[in-house]
Short mmCIF file of C-alpha atoms in Angstrom, two decimals:
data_model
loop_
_atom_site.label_atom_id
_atom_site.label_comp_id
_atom_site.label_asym_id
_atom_site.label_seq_id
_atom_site.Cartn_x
_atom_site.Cartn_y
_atom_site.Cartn_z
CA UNK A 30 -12.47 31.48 -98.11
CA UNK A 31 -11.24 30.48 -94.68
CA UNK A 32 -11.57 27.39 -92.80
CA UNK A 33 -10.47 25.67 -89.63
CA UNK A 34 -9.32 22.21 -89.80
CA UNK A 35 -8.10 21.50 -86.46
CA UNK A 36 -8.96 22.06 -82.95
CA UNK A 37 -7.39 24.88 -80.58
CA UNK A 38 -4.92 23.62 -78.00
CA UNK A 39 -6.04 24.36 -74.69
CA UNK A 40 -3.53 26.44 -72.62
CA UNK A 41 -4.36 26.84 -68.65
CA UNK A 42 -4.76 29.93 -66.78
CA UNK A 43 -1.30 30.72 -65.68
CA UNK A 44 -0.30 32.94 -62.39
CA UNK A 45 -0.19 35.96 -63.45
CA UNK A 46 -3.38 35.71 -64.99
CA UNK A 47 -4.95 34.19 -61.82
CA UNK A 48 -3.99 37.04 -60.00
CA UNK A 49 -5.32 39.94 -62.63
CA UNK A 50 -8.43 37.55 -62.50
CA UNK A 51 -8.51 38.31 -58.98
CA UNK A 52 -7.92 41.82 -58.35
CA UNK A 53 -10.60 42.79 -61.25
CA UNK A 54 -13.24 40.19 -59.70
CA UNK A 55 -13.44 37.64 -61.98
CA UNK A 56 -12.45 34.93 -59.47
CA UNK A 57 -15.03 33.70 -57.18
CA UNK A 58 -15.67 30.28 -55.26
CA UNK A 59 -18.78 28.37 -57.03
CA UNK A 60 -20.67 25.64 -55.76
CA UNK A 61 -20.91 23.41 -59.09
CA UNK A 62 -18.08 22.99 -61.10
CA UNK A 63 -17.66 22.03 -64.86
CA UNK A 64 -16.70 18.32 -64.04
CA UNK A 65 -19.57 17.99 -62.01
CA UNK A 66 -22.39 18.60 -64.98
CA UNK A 67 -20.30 15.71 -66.68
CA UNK A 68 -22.34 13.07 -64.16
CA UNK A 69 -25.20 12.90 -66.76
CA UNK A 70 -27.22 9.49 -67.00
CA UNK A 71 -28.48 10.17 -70.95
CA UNK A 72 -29.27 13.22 -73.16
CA UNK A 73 -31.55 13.30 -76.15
CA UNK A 74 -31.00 15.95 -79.17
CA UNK A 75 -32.45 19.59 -78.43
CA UNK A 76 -34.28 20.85 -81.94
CA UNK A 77 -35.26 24.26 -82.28
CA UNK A 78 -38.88 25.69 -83.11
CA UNK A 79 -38.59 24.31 -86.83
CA UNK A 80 -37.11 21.00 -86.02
CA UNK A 81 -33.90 21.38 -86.83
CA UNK A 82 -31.26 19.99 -85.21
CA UNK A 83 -28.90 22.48 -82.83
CA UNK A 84 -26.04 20.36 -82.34
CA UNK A 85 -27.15 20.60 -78.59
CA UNK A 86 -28.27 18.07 -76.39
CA UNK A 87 -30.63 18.07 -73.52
CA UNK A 88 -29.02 16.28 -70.62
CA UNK A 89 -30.83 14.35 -67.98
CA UNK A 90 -29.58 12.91 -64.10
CA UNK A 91 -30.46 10.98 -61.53
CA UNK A 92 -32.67 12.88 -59.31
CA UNK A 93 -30.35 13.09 -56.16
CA UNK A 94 -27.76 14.19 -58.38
CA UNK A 95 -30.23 17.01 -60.12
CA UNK A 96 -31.46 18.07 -57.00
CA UNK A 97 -27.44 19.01 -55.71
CA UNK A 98 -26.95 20.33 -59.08
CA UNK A 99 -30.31 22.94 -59.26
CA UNK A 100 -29.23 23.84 -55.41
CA UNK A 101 -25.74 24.68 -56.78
CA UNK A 102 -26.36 25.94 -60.22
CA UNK A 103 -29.00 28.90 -58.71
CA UNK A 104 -25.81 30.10 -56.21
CA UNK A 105 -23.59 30.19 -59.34
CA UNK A 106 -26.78 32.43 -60.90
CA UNK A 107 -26.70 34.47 -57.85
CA UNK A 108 -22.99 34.94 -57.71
CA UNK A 109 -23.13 35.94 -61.59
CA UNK A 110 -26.41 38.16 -61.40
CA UNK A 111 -26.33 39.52 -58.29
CA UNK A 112 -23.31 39.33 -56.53
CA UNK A 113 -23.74 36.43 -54.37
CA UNK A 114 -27.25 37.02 -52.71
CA UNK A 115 -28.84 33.93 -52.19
CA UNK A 116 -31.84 35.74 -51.01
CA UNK A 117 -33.59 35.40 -54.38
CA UNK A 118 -32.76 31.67 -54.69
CA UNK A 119 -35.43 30.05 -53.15
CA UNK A 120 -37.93 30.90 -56.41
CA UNK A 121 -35.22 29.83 -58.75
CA UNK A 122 -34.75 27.00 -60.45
CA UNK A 123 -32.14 25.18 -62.81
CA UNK A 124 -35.16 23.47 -65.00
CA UNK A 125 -32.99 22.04 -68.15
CA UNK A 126 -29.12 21.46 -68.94
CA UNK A 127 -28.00 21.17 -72.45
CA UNK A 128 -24.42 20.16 -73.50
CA UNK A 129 -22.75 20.59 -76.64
CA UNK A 130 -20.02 18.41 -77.91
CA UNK A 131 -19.27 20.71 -80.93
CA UNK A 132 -16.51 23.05 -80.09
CA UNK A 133 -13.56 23.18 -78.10
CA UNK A 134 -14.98 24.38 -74.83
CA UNK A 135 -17.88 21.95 -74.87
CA UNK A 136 -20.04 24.05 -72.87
CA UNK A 137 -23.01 23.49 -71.05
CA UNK A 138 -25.88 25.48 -70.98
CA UNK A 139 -28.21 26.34 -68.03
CA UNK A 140 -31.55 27.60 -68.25
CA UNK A 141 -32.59 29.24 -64.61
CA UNK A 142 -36.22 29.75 -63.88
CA UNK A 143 -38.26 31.89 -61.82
CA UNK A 144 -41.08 30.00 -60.23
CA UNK A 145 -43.41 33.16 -59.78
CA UNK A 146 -43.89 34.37 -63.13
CA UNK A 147 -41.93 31.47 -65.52
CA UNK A 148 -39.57 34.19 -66.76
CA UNK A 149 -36.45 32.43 -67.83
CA UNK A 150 -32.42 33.12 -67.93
CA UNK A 151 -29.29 30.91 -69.39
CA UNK A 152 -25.79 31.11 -68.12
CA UNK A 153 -23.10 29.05 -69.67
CA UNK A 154 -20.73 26.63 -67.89
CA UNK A 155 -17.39 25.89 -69.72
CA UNK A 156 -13.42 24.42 -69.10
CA UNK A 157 -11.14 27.69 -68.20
CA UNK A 158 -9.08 28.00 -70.77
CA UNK A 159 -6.51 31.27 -70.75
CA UNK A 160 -7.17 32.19 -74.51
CA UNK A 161 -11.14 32.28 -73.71
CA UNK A 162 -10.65 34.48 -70.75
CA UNK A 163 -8.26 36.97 -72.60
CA UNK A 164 -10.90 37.30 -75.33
CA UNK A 165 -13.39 38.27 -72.72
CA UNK A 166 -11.39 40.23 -71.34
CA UNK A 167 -10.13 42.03 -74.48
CA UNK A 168 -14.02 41.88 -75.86
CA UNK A 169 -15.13 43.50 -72.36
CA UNK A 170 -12.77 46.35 -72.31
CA UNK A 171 -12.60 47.41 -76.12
CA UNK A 172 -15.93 46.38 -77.47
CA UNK A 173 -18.89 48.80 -77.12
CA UNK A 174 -20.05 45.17 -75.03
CA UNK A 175 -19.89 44.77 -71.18
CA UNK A 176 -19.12 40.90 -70.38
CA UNK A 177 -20.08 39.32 -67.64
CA UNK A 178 -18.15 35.96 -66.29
CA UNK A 179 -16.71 34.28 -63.45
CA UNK A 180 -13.80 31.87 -62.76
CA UNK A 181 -13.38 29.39 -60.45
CA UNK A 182 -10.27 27.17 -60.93
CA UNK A 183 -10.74 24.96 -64.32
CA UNK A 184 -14.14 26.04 -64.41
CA UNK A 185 -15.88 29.18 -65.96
CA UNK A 186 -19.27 30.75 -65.96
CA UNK A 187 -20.34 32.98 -68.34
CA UNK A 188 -23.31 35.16 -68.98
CA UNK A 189 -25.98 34.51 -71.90
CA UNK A 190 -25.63 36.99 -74.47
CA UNK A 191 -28.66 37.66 -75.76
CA UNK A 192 -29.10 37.95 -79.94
CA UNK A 193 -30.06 36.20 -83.04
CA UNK A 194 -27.35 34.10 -84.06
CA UNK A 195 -25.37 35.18 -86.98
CA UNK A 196 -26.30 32.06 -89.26
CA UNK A 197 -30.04 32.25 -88.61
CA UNK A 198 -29.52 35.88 -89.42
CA UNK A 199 -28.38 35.26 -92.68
CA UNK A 200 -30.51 32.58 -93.43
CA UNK A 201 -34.26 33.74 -92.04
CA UNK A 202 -33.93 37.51 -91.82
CA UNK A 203 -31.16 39.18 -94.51
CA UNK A 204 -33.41 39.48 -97.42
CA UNK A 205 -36.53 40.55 -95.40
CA UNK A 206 -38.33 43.89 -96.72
CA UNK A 207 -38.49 45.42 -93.50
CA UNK A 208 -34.82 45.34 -92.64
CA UNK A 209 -31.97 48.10 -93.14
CA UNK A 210 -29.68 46.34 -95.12
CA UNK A 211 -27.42 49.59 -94.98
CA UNK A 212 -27.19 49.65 -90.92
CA UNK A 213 -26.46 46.08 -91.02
CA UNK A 214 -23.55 46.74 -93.59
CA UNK A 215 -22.66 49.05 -91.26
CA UNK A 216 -22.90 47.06 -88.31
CA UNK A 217 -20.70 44.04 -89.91
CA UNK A 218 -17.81 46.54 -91.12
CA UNK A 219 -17.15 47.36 -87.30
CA UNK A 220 -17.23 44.29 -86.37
CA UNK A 221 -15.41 43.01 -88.91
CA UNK A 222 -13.06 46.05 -88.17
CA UNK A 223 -12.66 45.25 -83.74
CA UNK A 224 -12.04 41.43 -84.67
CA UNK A 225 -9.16 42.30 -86.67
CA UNK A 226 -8.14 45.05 -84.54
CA UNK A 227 -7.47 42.85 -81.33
CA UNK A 228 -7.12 39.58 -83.49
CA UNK A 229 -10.28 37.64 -82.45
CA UNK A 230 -10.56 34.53 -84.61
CA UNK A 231 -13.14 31.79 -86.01
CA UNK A 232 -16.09 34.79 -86.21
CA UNK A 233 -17.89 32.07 -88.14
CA UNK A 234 -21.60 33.07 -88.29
CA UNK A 235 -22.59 30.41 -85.70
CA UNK A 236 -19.78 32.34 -83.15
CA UNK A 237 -21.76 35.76 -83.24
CA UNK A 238 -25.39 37.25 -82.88
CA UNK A 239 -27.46 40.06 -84.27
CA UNK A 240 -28.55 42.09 -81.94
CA UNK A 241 -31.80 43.86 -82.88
CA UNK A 242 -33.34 47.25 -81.30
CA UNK A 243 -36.25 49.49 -82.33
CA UNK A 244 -35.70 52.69 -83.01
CA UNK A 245 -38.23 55.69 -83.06
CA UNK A 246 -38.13 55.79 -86.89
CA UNK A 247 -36.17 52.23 -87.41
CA UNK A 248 -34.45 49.63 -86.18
CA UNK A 249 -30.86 49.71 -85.03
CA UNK A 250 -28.54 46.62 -85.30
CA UNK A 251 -25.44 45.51 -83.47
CA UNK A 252 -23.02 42.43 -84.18
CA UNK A 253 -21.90 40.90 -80.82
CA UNK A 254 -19.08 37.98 -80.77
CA UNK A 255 -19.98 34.99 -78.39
CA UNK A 256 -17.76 32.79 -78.80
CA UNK A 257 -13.69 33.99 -77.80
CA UNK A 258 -11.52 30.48 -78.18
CA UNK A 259 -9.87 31.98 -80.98
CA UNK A 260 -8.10 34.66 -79.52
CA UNK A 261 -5.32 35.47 -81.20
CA UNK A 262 -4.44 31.75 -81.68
CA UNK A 263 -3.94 31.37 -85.28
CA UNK A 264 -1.30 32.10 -87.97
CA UNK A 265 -3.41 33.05 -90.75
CA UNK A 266 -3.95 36.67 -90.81
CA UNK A 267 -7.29 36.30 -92.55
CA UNK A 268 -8.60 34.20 -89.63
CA UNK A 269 -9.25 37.54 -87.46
CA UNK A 270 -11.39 38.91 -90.67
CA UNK A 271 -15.08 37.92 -90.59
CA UNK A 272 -15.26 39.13 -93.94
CA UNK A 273 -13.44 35.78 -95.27
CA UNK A 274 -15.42 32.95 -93.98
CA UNK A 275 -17.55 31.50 -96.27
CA UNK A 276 -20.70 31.31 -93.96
CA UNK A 277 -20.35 35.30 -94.14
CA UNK A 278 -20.20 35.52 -97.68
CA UNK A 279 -24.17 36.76 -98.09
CA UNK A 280 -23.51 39.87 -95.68
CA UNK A 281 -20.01 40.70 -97.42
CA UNK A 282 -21.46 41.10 -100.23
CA UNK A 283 -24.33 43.26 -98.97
CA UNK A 284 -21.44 45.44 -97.69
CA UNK A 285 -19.76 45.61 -101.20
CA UNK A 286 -22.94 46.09 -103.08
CA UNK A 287 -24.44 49.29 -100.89
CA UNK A 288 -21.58 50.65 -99.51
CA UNK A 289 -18.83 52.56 -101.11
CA UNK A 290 -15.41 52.10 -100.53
CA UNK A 291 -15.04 55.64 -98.45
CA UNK A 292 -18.21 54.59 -96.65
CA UNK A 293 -15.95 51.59 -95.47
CA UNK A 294 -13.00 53.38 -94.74
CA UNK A 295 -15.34 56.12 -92.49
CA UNK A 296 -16.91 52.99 -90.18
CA UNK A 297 -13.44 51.60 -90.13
CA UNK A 298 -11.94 55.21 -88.62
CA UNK A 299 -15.16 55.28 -86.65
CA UNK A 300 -14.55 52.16 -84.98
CA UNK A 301 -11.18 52.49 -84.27
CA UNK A 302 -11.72 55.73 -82.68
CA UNK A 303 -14.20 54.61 -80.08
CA UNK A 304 -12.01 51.24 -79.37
CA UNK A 305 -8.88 53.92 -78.86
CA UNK A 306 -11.19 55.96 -76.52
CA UNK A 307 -12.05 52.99 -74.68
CA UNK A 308 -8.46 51.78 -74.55
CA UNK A 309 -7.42 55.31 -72.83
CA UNK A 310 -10.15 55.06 -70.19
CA UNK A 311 -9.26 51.85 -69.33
CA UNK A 312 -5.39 51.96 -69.74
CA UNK A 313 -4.22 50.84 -66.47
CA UNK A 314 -6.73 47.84 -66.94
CA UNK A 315 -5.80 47.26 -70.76
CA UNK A 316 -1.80 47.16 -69.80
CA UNK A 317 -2.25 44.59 -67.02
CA UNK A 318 -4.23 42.31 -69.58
CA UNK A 319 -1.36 42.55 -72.01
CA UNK A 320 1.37 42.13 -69.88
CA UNK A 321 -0.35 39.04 -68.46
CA UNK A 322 -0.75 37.97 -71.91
CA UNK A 323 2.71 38.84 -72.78
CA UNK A 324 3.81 36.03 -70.72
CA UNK A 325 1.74 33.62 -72.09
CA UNK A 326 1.99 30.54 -74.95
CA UNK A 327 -1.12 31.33 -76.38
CA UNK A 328 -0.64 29.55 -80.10
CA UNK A 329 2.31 27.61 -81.19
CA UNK A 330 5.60 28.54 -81.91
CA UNK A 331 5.11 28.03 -86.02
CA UNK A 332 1.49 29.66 -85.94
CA UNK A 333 3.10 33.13 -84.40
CA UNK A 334 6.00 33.57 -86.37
CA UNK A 335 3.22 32.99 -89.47
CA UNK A 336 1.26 36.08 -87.87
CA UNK A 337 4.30 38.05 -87.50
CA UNK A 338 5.41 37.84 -91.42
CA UNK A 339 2.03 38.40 -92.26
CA UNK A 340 1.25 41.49 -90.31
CA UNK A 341 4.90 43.02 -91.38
CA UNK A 342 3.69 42.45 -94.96
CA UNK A 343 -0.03 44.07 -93.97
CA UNK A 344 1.82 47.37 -91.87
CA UNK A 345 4.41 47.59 -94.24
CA UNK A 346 6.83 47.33 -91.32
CA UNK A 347 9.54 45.34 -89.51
CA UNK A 348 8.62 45.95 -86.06
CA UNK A 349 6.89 41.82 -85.60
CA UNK A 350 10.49 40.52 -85.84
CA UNK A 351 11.15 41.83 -82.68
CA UNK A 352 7.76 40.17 -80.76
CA UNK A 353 8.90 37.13 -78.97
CA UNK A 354 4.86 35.99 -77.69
CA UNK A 355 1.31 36.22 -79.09
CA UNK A 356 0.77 38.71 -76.52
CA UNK A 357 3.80 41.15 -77.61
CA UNK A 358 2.07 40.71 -81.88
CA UNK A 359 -1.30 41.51 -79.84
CA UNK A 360 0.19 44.68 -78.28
CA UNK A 361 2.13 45.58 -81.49
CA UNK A 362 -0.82 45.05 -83.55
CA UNK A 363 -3.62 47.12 -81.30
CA UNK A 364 -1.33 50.29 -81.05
CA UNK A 365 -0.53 50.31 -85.07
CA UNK A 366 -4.31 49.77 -85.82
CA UNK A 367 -5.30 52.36 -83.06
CA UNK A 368 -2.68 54.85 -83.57
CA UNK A 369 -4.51 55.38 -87.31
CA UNK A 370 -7.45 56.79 -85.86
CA UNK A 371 -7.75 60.54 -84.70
CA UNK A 372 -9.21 62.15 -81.78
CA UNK A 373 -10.33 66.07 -81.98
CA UNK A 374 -8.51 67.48 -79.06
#
């Protein structure tokens, strides 16, 4: 099984990045920035419906200081939801912050309500940090997944993606009679198949959520990362597999017990075929992301040259020798997996 034993290096946004950031219109001024939600007076544990714990907190302020920060945080909302109409604000509100210090980002959470009917919304507020925003970007443009975020300096704001979270998944809902364990074998083997295909690491079942539709006849499933530090930032080769960590190990071996190995190879072919269609409709977009990335120190020097000798070994092939950054294995990498899969002219 893997495991992660130490934290991710942060690496900032660098120039060119900044300016792809820009031209795609993921850089906008905000009103409230990360450091500013860091002028908490206490927080108290946030437990979920059963009591356990959720390894967030609930942070509270002084009231001046809450007051700036609800005025602020429902702009940010509006610049994220609707483009930067403040019209709506006045019936929103920022009602609770929570903060977790487990992960690299430590992120903060927003809740935003509407005062007319008590409908509620979360955004997430997090430190910029360039491997996040290439996962997002990466996730956005080859995942069947729109993502929506913003950035703003050393601050960035990202949309709530909504889903049962992988662990509770596995834990409350796997074995019940009423699900389709096949589709969600199904489900997993893609995504098991698009991390590894643009080398998204750490999909530990607490970084991704079940999402759950009804069907006419059914109900349909789809496996949605949330949480993109670990782009392409380590060595191992198994770290970009889902299928290895041990909190996974239930659903891997639903996959191995109903599906057959040809099964597996057809959702592998199937995936790769819609992430190469997506990659040709958005090529002029996908080669300013890499060349960006290109430039980049994304992982140390020791972790890429690791990635390199294992990938040669996994392609049978040469070619890593010759990649100088994370970004060039990245590039490397998604046009060997891609260039498998065939489209019917």
């Amino acid at each position: 099984m893997t495991s992660i034993s130490k934290k991710k290096i942060s690496y900032s946004i660098s120039a060119p990045l900044r300016s792809y950031l820009r031209e795609y219109d993921r850089e906008a001024h905000l009103p409230v920035a990360y450091h500013d939600l860091l002028r908490m007076s206490g927080a108290y544990p946030l437990l979920d419906r059963k009591g356990r714990d959720t390894l967030w907190e609930t942070v509270f302020y002084e009231p001046q200081t809450l007051q700036d920060l609800s005025r602020g945080l429902t702009e940010v909302y509006a610049l994220l939801k609707t483009g930067g109409d403040l019209s709506f604000t006045e019936h929103l509100m920022a009602d609770r912050i929570d903060y977790c210090r487990f992960g690299n980002s430590q992120p903060f959470r927003v809740r935003i309500v509407n005062q007319f009917n008590d409908n509620y919304d979360y955004f997430y507020v997090k430190r910029a940090d360039a491997s996040r925003v290439y996962g997002l970007e990466l996730e956005h443009v080859l995942a069947p997944n729109s993502i929506n975020y913003l950035v703003c300096g050393e601050t960035l704001i990202e949309e709530h993606i909504a889903g049962i979270p992988g662990d509770d998944f596995i834990r409350d809902r796997l074995q019940r009679p009423h699900l389709n364990q096949v589709r969600i074998a199904k489900e997993f083997v893609k995504f098991n198949e698009r991390c590894f295909a643009r080398l998204l690491g750490d999909m530990r079942a607490y970084n991704y959520v079940v999402d759950v539709t009804a069907d006419f006849e059914d109900e349909q499933y789809r496996v949605r990362a949330i949480d993109f530090d670990q782009q392409s930032y380590e060595g191992k080769k198994t770290m970009y597999l889902p299928q290895y960590f041990k909190d996974n190990r239930a659903i891997v071996q639903l996959c191995t017990r109903l599906l057959a190995p040809e099964t597996i190879r057809q959702y592998q072919t199937e995936e790769r075929t819609l992430m190469l269609r997506r990659a040709r409709a958005e090529r002029y977009r996908l080669k300013n992301l890499i060349d960006c990335m290109r430039q980049d120190e994304l992982a140390p020097r020791e972790k890429v040259e690791q990635l390199k000798q294992e990938l040669n070994e996994y392609h049978h092939s040469s070619r890593f020798n010759r990649c100088d950054s994370m970004g060039d294995v990245v590039r490397l990498h998604l046009k060997l997996m891609l260039g498998r899969a065939r489209i019917a002219k």
